[in-house]
Coordinates of C-alpha atoms in Angstrom, one line a residue:
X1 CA 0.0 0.0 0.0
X2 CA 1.3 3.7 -1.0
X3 CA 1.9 5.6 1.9
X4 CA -0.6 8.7 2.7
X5 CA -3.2 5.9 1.4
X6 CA -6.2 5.2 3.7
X7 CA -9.1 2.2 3.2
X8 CA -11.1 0.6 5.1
X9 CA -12.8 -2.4 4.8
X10 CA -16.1 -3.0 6.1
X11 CA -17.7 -6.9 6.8
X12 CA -20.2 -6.7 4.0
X13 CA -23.1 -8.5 6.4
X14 CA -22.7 -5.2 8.8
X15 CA -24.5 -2.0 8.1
X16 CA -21.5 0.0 9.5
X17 CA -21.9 3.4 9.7
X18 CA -20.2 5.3 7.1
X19 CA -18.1 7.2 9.5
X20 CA -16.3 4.8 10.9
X21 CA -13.8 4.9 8.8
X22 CA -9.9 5.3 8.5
X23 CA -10.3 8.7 8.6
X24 CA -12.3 8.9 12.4
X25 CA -9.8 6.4 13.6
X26 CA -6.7 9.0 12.5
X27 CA -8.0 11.6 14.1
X28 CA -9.0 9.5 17.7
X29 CA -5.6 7.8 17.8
X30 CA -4.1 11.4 16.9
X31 CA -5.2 12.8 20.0
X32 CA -5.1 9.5 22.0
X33 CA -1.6 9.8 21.4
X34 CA -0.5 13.3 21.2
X35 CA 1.0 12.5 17.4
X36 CA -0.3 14.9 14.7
X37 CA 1.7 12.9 12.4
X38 CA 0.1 10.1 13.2
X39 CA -1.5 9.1 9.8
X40 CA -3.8 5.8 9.4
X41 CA -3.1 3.3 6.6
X42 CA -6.2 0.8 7.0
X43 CA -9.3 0.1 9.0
X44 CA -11.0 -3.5 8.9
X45 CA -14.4 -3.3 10.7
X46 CA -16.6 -6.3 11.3
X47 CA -19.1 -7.9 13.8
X48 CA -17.5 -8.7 17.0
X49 CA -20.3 -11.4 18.0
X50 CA -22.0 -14.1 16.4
X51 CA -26.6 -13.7 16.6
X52 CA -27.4 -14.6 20.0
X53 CA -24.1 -13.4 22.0
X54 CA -25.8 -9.8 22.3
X55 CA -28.9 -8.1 22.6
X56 CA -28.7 -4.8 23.7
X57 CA -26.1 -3.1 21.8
X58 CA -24.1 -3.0 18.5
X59 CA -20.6 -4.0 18.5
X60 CA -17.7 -4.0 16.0
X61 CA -14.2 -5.4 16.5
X62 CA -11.8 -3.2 14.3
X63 CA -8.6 -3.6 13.2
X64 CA -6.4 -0.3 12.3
X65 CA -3.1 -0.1 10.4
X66 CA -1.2 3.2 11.3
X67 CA 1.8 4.8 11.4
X68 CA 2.8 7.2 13.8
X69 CA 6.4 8.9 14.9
X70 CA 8.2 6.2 16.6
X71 CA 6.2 3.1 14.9
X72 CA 5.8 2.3 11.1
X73 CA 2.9 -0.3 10.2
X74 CA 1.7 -0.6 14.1
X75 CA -1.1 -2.8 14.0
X76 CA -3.5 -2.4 16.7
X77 CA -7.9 -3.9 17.3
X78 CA -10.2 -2.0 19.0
X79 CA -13.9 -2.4 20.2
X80 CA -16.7 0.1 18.9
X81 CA -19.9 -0.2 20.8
X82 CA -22.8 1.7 19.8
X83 CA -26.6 1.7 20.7
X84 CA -29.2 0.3 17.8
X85 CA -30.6 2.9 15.7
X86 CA -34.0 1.8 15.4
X87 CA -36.7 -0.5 16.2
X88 CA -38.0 -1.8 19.2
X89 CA -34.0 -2.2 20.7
X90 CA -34.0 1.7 20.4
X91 CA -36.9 2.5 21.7
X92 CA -37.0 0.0 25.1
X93 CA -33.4 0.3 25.7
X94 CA -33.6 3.9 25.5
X95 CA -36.5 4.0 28.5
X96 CA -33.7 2.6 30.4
X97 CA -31.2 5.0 28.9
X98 CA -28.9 2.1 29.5
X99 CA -26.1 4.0 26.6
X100 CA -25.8 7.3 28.5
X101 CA -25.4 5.8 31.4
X102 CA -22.3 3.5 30.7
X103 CA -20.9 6.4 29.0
X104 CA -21.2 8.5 32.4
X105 CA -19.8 4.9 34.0
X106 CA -16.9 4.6 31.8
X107 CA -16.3 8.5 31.9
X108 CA -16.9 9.4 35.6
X109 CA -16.8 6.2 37.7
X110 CA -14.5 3.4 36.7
X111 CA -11.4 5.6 36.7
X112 CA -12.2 6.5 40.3
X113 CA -12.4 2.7 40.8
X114 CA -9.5 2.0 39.5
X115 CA -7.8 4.5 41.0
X116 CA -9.0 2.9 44.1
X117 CA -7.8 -0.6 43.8
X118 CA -4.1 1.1 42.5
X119 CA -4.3 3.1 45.9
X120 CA -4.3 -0.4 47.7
X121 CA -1.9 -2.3 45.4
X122 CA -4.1 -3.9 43.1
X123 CA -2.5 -3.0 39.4
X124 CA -4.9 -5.6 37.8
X125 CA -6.9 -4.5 34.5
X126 CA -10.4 -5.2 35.9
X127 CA -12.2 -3.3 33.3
X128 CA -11.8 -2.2 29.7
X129 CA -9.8 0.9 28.9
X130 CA -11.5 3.4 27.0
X131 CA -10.0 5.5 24.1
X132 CA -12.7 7.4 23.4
X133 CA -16.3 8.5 24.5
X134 CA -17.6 10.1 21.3
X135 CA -21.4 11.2 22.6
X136 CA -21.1 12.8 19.1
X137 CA -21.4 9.9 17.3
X138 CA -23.2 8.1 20.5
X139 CA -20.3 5.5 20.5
X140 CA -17.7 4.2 23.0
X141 CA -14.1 2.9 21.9
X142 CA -12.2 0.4 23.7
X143 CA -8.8 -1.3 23.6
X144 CA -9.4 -5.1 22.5
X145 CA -8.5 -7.0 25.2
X146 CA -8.1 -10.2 22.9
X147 CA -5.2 -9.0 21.6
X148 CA -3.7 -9.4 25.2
X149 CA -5.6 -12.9 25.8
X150 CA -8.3 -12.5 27.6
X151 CA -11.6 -14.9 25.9
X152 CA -15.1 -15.1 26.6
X153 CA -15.5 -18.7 28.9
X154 CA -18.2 -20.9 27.4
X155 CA -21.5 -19.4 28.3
X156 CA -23.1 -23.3 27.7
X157 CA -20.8 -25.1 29.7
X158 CA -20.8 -22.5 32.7
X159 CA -17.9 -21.1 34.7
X160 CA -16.2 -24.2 37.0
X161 CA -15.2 -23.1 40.9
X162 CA -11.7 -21.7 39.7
X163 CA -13.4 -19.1 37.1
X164 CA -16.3 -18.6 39.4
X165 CA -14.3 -17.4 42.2
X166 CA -12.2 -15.1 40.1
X167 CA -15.5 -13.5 39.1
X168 CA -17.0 -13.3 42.7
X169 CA -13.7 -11.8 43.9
X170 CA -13.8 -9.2 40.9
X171 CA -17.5 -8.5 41.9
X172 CA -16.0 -7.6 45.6
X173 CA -13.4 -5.2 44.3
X174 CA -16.3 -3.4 42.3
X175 CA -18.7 -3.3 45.4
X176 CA -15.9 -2.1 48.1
X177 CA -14.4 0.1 45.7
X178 CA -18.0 1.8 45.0
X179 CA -19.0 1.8 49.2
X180 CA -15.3 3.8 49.5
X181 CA -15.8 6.1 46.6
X182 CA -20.2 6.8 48.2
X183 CA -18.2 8.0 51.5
X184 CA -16.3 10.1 49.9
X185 CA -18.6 11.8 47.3
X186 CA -22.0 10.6 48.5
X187 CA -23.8 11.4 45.6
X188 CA -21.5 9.9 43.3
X189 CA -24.1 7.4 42.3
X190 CA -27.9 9.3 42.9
X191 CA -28.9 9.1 39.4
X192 CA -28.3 5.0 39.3
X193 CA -31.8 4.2 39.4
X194 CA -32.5 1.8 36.7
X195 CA -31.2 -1.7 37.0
X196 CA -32.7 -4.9 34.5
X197 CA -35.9 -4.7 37.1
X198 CA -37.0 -1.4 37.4
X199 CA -40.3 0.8 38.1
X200 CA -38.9 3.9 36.4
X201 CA -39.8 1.7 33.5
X202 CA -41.8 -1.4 32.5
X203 CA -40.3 -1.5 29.4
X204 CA -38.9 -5.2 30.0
X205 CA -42.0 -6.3 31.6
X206 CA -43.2 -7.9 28.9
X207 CA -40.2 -10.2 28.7
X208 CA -40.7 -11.1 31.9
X209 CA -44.1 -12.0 31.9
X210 CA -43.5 -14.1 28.6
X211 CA -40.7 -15.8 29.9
X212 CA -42.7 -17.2 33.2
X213 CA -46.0 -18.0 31.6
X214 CA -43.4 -19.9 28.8
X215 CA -41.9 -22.1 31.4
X216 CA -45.4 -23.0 33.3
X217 CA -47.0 -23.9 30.0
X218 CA -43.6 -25.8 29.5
X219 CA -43.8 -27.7 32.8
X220 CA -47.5 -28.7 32.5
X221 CA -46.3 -30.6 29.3
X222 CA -44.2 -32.7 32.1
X223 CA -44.9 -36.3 33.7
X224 CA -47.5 -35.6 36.4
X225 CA -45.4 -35.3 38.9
X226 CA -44.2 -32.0 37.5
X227 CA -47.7 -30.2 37.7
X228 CA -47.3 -29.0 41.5
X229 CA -44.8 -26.5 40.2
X230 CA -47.2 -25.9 37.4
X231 CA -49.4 -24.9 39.7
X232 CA -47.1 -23.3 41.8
X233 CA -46.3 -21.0 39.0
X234 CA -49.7 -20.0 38.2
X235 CA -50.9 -18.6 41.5
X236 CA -47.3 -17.0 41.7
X237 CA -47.5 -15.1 38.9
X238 CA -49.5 -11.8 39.4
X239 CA -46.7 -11.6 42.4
X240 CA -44.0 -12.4 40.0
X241 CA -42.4 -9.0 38.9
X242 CA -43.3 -7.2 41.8
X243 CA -41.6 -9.3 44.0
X244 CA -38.4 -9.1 41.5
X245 CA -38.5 -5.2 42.0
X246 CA -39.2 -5.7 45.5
X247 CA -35.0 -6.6 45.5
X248 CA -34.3 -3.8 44.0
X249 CA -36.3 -1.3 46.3
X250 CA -34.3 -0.1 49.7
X251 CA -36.1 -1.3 52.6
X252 CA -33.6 -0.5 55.4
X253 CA -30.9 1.8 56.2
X254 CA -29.0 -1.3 57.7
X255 CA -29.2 -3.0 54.1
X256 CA -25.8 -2.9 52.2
X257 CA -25.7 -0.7 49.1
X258 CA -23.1 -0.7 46.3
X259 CA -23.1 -0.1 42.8
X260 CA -24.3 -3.5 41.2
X261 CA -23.7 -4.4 37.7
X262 CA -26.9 -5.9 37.6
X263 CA -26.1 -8.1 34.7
X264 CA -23.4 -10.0 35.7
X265 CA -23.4 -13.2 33.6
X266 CA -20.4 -14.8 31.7
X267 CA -20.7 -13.0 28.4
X268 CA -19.9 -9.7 30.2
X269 CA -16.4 -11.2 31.6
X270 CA -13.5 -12.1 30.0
X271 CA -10.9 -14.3 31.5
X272 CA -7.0 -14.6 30.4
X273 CA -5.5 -18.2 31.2
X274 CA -1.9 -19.3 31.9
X275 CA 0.2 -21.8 29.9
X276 CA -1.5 -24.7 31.5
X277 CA -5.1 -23.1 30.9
X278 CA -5.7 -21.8 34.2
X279 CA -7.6 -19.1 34.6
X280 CA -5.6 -15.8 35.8
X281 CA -7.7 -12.7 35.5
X282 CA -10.7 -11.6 34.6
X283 CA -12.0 -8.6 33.0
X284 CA -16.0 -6.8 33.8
X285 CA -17.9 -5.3 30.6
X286 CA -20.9 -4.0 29.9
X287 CA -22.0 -1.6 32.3
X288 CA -25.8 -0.9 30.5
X289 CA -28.0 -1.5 33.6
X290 CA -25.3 -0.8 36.9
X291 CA -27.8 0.6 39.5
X292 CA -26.8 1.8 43.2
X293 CA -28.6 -1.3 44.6
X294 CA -28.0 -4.6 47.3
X295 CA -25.0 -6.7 46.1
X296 CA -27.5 -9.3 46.0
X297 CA -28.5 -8.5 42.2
X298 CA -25.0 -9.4 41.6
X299 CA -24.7 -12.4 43.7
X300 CA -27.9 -14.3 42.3
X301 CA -27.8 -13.1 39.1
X302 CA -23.9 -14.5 38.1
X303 CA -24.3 -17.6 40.3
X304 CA -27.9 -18.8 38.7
X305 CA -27.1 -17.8 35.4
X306 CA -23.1 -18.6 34.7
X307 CA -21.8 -21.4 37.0
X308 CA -21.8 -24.7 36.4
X309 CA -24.8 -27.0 37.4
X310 CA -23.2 -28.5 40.7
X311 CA -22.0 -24.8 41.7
X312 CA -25.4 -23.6 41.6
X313 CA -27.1 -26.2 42.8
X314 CA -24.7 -27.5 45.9
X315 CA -22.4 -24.5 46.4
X316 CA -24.3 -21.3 46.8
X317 CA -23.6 -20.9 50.9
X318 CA -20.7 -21.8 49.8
X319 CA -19.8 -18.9 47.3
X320 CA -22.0 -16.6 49.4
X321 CA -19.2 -16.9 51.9
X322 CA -16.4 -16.9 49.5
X323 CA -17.5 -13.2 48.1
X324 CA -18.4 -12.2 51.5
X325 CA -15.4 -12.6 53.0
X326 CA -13.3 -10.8 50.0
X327 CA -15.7 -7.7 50.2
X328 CA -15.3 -7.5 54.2
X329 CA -11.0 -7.8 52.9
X330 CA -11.0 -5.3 50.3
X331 CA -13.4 -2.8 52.1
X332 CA -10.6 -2.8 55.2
X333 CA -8.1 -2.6 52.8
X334 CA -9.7 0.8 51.3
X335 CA -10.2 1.8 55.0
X336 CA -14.0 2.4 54.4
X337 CA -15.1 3.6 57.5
X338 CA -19.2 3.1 57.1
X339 CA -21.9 0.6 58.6
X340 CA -20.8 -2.8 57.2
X341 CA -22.5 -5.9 58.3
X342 CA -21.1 -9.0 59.8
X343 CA -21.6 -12.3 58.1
X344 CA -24.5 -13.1 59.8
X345 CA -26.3 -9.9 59.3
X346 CA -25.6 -10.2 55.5
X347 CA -26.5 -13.6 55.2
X348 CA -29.9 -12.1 57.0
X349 CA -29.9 -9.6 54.2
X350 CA -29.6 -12.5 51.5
X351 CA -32.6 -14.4 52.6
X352 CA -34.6 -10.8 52.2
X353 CA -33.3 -10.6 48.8
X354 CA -33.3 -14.3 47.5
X355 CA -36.1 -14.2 45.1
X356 CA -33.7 -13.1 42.9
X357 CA -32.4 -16.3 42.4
X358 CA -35.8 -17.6 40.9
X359 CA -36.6 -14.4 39.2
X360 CA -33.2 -15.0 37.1
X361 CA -33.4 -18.7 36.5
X362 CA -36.8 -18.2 35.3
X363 CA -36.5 -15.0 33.1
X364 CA -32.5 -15.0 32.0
X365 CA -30.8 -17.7 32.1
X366 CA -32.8 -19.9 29.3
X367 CA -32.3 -17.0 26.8
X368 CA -28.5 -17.0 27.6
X369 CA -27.9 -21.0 27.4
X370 CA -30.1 -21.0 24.0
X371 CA -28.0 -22.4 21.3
X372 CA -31.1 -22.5 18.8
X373 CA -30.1 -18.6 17.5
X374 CA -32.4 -18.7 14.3
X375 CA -34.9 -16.3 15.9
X376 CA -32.5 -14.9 18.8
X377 CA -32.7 -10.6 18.7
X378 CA -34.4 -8.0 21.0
X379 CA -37.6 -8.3 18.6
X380 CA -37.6 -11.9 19.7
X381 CA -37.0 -11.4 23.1
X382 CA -39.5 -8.8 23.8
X383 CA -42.1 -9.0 21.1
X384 CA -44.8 -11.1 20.9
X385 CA -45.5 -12.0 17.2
X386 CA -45.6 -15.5 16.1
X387 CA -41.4 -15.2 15.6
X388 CA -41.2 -14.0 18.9
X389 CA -43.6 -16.8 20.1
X390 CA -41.2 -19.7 18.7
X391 CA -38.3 -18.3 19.8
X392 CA -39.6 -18.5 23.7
X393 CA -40.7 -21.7 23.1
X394 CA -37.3 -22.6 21.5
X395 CA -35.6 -21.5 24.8
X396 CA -37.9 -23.0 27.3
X397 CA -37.4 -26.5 25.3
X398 CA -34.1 -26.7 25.4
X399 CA -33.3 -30.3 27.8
X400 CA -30.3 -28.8 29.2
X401 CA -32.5 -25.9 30.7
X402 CA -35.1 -28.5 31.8
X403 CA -32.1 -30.5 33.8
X404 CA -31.3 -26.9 35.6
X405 CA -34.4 -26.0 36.2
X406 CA -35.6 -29.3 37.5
X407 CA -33.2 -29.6 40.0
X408 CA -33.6 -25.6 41.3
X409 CA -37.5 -25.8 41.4
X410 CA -37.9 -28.4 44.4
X411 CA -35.0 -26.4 46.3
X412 CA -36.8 -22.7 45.5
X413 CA -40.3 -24.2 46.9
X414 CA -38.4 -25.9 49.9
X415 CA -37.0 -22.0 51.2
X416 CA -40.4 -20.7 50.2
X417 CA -39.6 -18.8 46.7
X418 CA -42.7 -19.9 45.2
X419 CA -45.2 -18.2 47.3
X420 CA -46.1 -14.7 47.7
X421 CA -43.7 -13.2 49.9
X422 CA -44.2 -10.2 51.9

């Protein structure tokens, strides 16, 4: 290629916007890098995800060939993530305003974070580096963090206790780190009202609602034996989202509040392995629905959804404790000197909160081990057309859901779940 040449090449499948180009990637690595020589030679842009990795956002991996002062053909991939442009994403996302809000995240919070975890020692990446918040072009640019090993985990197979406690030890940084940073700007996180289960919006309601009524007409097709939870279900269900926001809502100023992900699942980690395949570090994306909120989202939501079978089904005290005892360690460490609770008092805060744990297994976690992806997009997920139909039923007959879901249902009616709580 001639120098002073630009292309770019876009992954004809992709309806990329015409601006990203070779051209908007000179001028962001330009000032990225303080080099107005620096002049770009090519710029690849395609998918970053196979249909049914994503729902609630556009992503493009994207390669870029440059040249700058002190490098000649430098090489270098980056992640674009933008917000759809139409359709029913647009328009339900944006009731959560789930865009602006990581922006404000990525912006105004996770430096502070970081800078937190540096401040004790910990020099760890934990999240992605941004090189750009364009709210111009309504996009966010990130390092690629494949290009320095870190991989998605199979979101089939589920995370085994190595990869799980990585994550739950990650989660702990993120919650003492945010407790530290409320103490000392206590308003830091006021406008984080919205998590997945909200009532600022009911936008996702009708997901919900779908999802349950999908699974009991599932389990009456079910030897007789299965029918009691049929039933179960039924009498459960004009309870069933209002007990799910009823986690979200703070009850007591003795409750523990922290900023939660709120969609902590293994497609929004990355992990980086040694030579022997052992998992190292991980990596937490995806900040669309963080709300100020109990950690307890976090702690149902990632074990119900990404762990493996045994994990969720033998080891929750288990991993309760595990997390537990690495928040109560970092928030020492960060000398946080606000109400904290003991284990006993959070395990007391847990039981209040549990129906999370069925509200995810029932709702998320058949969309997220679906491998059927013919009819897997937001449309699908929240519409209710005959596509929208078969893709619901698609999900809630998949065997390997059924052997899950079978084995959580006696233990979520033995502690109660199933009922209307108060």
């Amino acid at each position: 290629m001639q120098a002073g040449t630009q292309e770019s090449v876009i992954d004809a499948t992709d309806e990329t916007p015409e601006w990203l180009n070779a051209e908007y990637f000179e001028k962001v690595l330009q000032k990225v890098r303080d080099d107005t020589s620096l002049s770009v030679q090519q710029v690849e842009v395609k998918s970053a995800f196979p249909k049914g990795v994503n729902y609630a956002s556009i992503i493009y991996r994207v390669r870029v060939v440059f040249r700058a002062k002190d490098q000649f053909n430098c090489t270098r991939s980056y992640i674009v993530k933008a917000m759809p442009e139409e359709g029913l994403a647009k328009q339900k996302l944006g009731e959560y305003n789930v865009h602006g809000k990581e922006m404000d995240i990525y912006q105004l919070v996770i430096p502070e974070l970081k800078q937190l975890m540096r401040s004790i020692g910990d020099n760890s990446v934990l999240y992605p580096t941004t090189l750009t918040i364009d709210r111009t072009k309504n996009i966010m640019v990130f390092d690629d963090l494949s290009s320095k090993g870190y991989i998605m985990a199979d979101r089939f197979a589920g995370l085994d206790l190595l990869h799980t406690k990585l994550t739950l030890k990650l989660m702990a940084k993120l919650h003492a780190g945010s407790l530290e940073l409320t103490s000392m700007h206590p308003t830091i996180f006021k406008g984080y009202k919205t998590g997945m289960v909200t009532r600022e919006t009911d936008a996702f309601y009708p997901l919900f609602y779908s999802n349950f009524d999908a699974l009991t007409e599932e389990i009456s097709t079910w030897d007789q034996e299965w029918h009691y939870y049929a039933n179960k279900l039924r009498k459960l269900r004009p309870h069933f989202v209002e007990q799910g926001l009823k986690v979200y809502d703070h009850q007591s100023d003795d409750d523990l509040r922290v900023l939660s992900h709120s969609d902590l699942w293994v497609n929004n980690l990355l992990f980086k392995y040694d030579a022997n395949g052992k998992p190292i570090d991980v990596v937490l994306l995806d900040f669309q629905f963080c709300c100020y909120s109990t950690p307890i989202v976090d702690l149902c939501y990632f074990i119900f959804t990404s762990t493996q079978d045994f994990l969720r089904q033998n080891c929750f005290d288990e991993l309760v404790q595990y997390y537990y005892y690495n928040l109560a360690n970092y928030v020492k460490k960060l000398k946080y000197t606000g109400k904290f609770p003991t284990l006993h008092e959070f395990q007391r805060q847990l039981l209040k909160k549990l129906f999370y744990a069925v509200f995810t297994s029932i709702v998320c976690l058949p969309v997220q081990i679906n491998e059927d992806t013919t009819d897997a997009d937001f449309d699908a997920l929240l519409g209710s057309d005959e596509r929208a139909c078969r893709f619901r039923k698609t999900v809630m007959s998949n065997k390997k859901y059924h052997k899950i879901i079978k084995g959580l249902l006696p233990t979520f009616d033995r502690k109660g779940l199933l009922e209307k709580l108060e």
